[in-house]
Structure formats: C-alpha cells, structure tokens
Amino acid sequence: MGDGAAFIGLPDNVLWQRALKYYAQHDFFMVHEACEVLWKRSDGQDAEFYQAFLQAAVSLYHYGNANFSGARQLARSAISRLADLPADYHGVNVKAYLNEYEALMNPVLLNASDLKPLDCRQAPPIQHM
C-alpha cells in the first residue's frame, strides 16, 4: 500500500481521529495508511493496538475485493492482537469490536464454500467513547 507521507506531521490523536473517520466511511485503505504511521511510531501495547486495527482494516479491504485468503490471514492476526488488548483501550471498546469483527469474519476464517465479497457496510463499528 502507500507510505502515509501525508500523515507524518500529524499528532497521534489527530491521526487516530482521521483513521476512525476513514473507517466510518469504509475507506479501509486509508485506515491502513493512517494506522501504519501510528504503529511505526509507537511501541508496546500502543503499537499492538494500531497494528490490530491496521490488520482488521486490510482484512476487510481484502474481503470486499474477494481476496479471501488475504482476508483470512490478516483476520487471524488482527483477532489475536485484539484479544491481547484490554477491553477498553484508547477510548475504544476493543472487546465489543473484537466480538463483532470475529463474527463477521467467521465465514472467511472457516473458508465457507459460499463466500461472497463483503458489503463494506457490514463492517462492525469502532465504538469510540
């Protein structure tokens, strides 16, 4: 994907708000761009948080483009990272998101025979408090 150069000078809180806005607009490519910058300049649990949402967004992007293998691979990693985070982190209800995301991705994870590209409107919301 891209290098996120347009985001480099933005403070983390502004960049995260942009990522949330892109997610709400179902622009998963741009969520990736914003979260990648946040992830690369973070460490520890913050880095895990941003990488989890980066991977979730890219898995949804792949699911929407019928790249079920790519969606499955990234969903497994995103689910693992999300599960390791506190239930609430950076004002996000991580547990609620994980439950909805995992349910949505379950057919992909199970490699269901009747998979169809995701309608992006089905993506679970990121509940920001």
PDB file of C-alpha atoms in Angstrom, residues 23 28 52-53 55-57 59-60 78-79 82 87 92-105 123-127:
ATOM      1  CA  TYR A  23     -13.177   3.573   8.977  1.00  0.00           C
ATOM      2  CA  PHE A  28     -10.151   0.707   4.687  1.00  0.00           C
ATOM      3  CA  ALA A  52      -4.535  -4.740  15.208  1.00  0.00           C
ATOM      4  CA  PHE A  53      -6.781  -2.107  13.641  1.00  0.00           C
ATOM      5  CA  GLN A  55      -4.759  -5.568  10.051  1.00  0.00           C
ATOM      6  CA  ALA A  56      -8.518  -5.583  10.661  1.00  0.00           C
ATOM      7  CA  ALA A  57      -8.980  -2.798   8.110  1.00  0.00           C
ATOM      8  CA  SER A  59      -8.678  -7.823   6.093  1.00  0.00           C
ATOM      9  CA  LEU A  60     -11.980  -6.020   5.468  1.00  0.00           C
ATOM     10  CA  ALA A  78      -5.916  -8.999  13.955  1.00  0.00           C
ATOM     11  CA  ILE A  79      -8.076 -11.219  16.178  1.00  0.00           C
ATOM     12  CA  LEU A  82      -7.227  -7.538  19.612  1.00  0.00           C
ATOM     13  CA  ALA A  87     -11.320  -4.478  26.923  1.00  0.00           C
ATOM     14  CA  VAL A  92     -12.251   2.164  22.062  1.00  0.00           C
ATOM     15  CA  ASN A  93     -14.420  -0.703  23.259  1.00  0.00           C
ATOM     16  CA  VAL A  94     -11.956  -3.303  21.965  1.00  0.00           C
ATOM     17  CA  LYS A  95     -13.918  -6.272  23.327  1.00  0.00           C
ATOM     18  CA  ALA A  96     -17.153  -5.224  21.591  1.00  0.00           C
ATOM     19  CA  TYR A  97     -15.297  -4.633  18.339  1.00  0.00           C
ATOM     20  CA  LEU A  98     -13.498  -7.980  18.581  1.00  0.00           C
ATOM     21  CA  ASN A  99     -16.773  -9.850  19.150  1.00  0.00           C
ATOM     22  CA  GLU A 100     -18.475  -8.237  16.139  1.00  0.00           C
ATOM     23  CA  TYR A 101     -15.406  -8.440  13.905  1.00  0.00           C
ATOM     24  CA  GLU A 102     -14.812 -12.103  14.698  1.00  0.00           C
ATOM     25  CA  ALA A 103     -18.467 -12.930  13.980  1.00  0.00           C
ATOM     26  CA  LEU A 104     -18.289 -11.094  10.646  1.00  0.00           C
ATOM     27  CA  MET A 105     -15.027 -12.787   9.658  1.00  0.00           C
ATOM     28  CA  ALA A 123     -18.114  -3.826   8.909  1.00  0.00           C
ATOM     29  CA  PRO A 124     -18.559  -3.561  12.663  1.00  0.00           C
ATOM     30  CA  PRO A 125     -18.340  -0.026  14.035  1.00  0.00           C
ATOM     31  CA  ILE A 126     -15.400   1.042  16.147  1.00  0.00           C
ATOM     32  CA  GLN A 127     -17.174   2.216  19.282  1.00  0.00           C
TER      33      GLN A 127
END
